[in-house]
mmCIF file of C-alpha atoms in Angstrom:
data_model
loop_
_atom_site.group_PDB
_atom_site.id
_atom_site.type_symbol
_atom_site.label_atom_id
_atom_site.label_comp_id
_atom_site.label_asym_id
_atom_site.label_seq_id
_atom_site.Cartn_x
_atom_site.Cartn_y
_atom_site.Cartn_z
ATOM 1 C CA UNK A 193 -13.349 -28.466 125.185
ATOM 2 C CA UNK A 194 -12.012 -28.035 121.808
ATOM 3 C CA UNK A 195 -10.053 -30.216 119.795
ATOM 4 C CA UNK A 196 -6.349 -28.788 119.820
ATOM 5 C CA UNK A 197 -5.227 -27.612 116.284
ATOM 6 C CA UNK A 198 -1.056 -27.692 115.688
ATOM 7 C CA UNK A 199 -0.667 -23.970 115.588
ATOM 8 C CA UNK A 200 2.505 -22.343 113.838
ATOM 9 C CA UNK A 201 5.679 -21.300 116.066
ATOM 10 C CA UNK A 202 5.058 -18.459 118.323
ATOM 11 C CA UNK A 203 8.574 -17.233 117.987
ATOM 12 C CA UNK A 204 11.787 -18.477 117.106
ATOM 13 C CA UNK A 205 15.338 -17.366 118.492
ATOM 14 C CA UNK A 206 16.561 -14.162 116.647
ATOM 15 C CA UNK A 207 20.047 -16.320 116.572
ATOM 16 C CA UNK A 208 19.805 -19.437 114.598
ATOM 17 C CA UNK A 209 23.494 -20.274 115.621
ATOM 18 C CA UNK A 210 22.348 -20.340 119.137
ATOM 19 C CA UNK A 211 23.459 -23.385 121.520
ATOM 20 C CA UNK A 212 21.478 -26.411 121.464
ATOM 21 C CA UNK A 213 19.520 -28.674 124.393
ATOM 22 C CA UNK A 214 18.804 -32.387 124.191
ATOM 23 C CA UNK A 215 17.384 -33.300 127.393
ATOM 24 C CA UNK A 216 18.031 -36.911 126.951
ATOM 25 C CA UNK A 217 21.875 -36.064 126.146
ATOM 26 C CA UNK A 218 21.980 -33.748 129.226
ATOM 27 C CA UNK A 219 21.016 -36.277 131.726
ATOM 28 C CA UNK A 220 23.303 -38.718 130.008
ATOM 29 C CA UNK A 221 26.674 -36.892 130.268
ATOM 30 C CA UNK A 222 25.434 -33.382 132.321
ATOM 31 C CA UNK A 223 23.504 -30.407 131.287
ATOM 32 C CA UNK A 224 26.829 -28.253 130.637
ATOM 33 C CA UNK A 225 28.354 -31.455 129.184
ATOM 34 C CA UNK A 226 25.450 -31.463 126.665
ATOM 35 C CA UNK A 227 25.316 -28.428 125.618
ATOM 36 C CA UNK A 228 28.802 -27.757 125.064
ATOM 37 C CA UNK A 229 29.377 -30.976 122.835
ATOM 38 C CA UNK A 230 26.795 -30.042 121.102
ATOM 39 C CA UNK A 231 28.331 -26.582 120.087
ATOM 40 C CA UNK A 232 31.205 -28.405 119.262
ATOM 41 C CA UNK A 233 30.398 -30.409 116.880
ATOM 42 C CA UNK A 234 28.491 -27.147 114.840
ATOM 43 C CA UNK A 235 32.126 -25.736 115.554
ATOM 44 C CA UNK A 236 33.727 -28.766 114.167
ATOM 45 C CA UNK A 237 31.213 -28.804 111.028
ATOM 46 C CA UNK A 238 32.123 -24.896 109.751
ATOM 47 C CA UNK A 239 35.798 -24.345 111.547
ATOM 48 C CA UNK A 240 37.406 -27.831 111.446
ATOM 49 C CA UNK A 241 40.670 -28.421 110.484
ATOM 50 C CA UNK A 242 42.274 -31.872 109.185
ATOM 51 C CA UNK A 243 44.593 -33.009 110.837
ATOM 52 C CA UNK A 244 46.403 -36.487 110.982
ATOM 53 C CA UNK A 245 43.190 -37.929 109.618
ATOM 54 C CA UNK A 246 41.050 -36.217 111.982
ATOM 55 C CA UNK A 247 38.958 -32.940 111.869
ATOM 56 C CA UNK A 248 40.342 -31.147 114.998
ATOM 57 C CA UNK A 249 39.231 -27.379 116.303
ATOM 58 C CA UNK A 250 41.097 -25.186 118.443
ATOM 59 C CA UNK A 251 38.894 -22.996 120.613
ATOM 60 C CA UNK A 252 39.994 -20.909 123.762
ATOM 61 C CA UNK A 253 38.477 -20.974 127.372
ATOM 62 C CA UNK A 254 37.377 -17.383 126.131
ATOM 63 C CA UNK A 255 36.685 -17.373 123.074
ATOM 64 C CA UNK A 256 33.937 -20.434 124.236
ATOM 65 C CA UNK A 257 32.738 -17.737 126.576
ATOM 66 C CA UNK A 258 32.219 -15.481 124.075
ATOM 67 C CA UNK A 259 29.546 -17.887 122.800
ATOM 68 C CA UNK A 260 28.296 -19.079 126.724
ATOM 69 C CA UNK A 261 27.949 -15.091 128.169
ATOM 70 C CA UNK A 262 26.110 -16.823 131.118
ATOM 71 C CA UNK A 263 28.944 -18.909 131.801
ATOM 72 C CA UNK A 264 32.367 -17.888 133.657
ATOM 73 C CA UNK A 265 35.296 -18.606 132.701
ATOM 74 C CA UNK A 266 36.110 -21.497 135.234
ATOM 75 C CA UNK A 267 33.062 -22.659 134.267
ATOM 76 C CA UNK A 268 33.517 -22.989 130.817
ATOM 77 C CA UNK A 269 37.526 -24.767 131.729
ATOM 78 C CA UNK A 270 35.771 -27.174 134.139
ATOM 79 C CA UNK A 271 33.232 -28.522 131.127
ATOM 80 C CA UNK A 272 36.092 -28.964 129.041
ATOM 81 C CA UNK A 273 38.160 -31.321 131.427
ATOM 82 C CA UNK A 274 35.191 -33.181 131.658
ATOM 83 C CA UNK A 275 34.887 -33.757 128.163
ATOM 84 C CA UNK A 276 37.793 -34.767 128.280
ATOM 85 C CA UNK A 277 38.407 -36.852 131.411
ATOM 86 C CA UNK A 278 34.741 -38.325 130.501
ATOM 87 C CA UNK A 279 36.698 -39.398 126.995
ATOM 88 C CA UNK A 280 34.547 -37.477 124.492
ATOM 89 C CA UNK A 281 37.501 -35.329 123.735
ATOM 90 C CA UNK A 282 40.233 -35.823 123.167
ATOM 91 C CA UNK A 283 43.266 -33.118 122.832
ATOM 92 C CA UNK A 284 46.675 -31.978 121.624
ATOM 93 C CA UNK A 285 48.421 -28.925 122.696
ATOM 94 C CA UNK A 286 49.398 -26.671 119.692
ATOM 95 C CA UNK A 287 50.013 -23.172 119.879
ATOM 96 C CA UNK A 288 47.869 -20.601 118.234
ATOM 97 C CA UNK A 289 48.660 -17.486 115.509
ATOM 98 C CA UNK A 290 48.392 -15.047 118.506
ATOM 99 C CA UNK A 291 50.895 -17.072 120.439
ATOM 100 C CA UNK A 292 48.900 -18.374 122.593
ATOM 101 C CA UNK A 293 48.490 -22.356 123.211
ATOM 102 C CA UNK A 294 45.339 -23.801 122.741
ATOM 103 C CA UNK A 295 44.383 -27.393 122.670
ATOM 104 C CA UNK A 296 43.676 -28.463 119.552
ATOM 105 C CA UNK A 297 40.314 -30.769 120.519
ATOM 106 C CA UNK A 298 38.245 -33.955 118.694
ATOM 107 C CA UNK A 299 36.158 -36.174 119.203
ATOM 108 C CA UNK A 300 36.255 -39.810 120.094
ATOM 109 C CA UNK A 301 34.178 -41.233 118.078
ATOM 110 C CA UNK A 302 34.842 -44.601 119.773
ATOM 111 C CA UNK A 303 33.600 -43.228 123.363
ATOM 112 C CA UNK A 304 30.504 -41.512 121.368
ATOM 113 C CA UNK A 305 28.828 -44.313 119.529
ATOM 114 C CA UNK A 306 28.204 -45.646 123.582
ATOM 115 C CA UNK A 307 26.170 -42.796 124.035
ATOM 116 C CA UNK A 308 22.291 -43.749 124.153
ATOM 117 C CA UNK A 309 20.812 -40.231 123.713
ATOM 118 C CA UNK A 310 22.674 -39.332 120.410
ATOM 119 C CA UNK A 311 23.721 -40.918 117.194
ATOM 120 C CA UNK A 312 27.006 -40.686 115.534
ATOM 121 C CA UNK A 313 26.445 -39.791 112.007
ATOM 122 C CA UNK A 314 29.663 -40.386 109.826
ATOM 123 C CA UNK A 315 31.198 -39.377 106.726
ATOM 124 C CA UNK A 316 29.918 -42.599 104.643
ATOM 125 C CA UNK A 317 26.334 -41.454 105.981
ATOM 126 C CA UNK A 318 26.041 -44.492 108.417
ATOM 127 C CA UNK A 319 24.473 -43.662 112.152
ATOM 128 C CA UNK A 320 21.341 -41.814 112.476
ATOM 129 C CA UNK A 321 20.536 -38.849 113.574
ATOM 130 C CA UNK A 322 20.036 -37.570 117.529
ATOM 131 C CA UNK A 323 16.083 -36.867 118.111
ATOM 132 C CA UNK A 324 16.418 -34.438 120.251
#
């Protein structure tokens, strides 16, 4: 048998934007519980908006779906009260341009940092980095 040689990536998703796995995180807080808080917080880096000393984002059940096609709608409303009721978000009701209400949504950073799979990174550049 040969020796293995590191080869180059065979292919690479034609989306760069697309949703992200850790495995560790998933069997931590749930697989759709993972995944979405980890779209969230790309979602909170480019469309965050201050508010009260918080960044905040205001997303609806389908514009989320827009993002998780495989997912139905209930689906998608089900992993967002568990965010929630699990205490990783946390929300404020706040109606949207279109007249619609929307929660705004952030994150406890509190209830985070007692996550073993991931690590809080924060504005002052303390925390590390999730290896996932």
């Amino acid at each position: 048998m040969s020796k293995k040689n590191k080869q180059p990536r065979l292919f690479l998703p034609n989306n760069p934007l697309a949703p992200q796995l850790c495995p560790d995180l998933a069997k931590e807080i749930g697989l759709n519980e993972s995944i979405l808080l980890l779209q969230w917080e790309f979602w909170m880096r480019t469309d965050g908006i201050e508010h009260d000393g918080y960044l905040w984002l205001q997303r609806s059940v389908r514009e989320i779906k827009q993002t998780f096609v495989f997912w139905g709608i209930g689906t998608v409303h089900r992993t967002i009260k568990s965010l929630q009721s699990k205490g990783y978000l946390v929300s404020t009701e706040s109606g949207d341009q279109t007249g619609q209400s929307a929660p705004l949504l952030r994150f406890d950073f509190d209830r985070l940092t007692q996550l073993k799979s991931i690590k809080v990174v924060f504005q002052d550049g303390t925390g590390g980095v999730p290896d996932c």
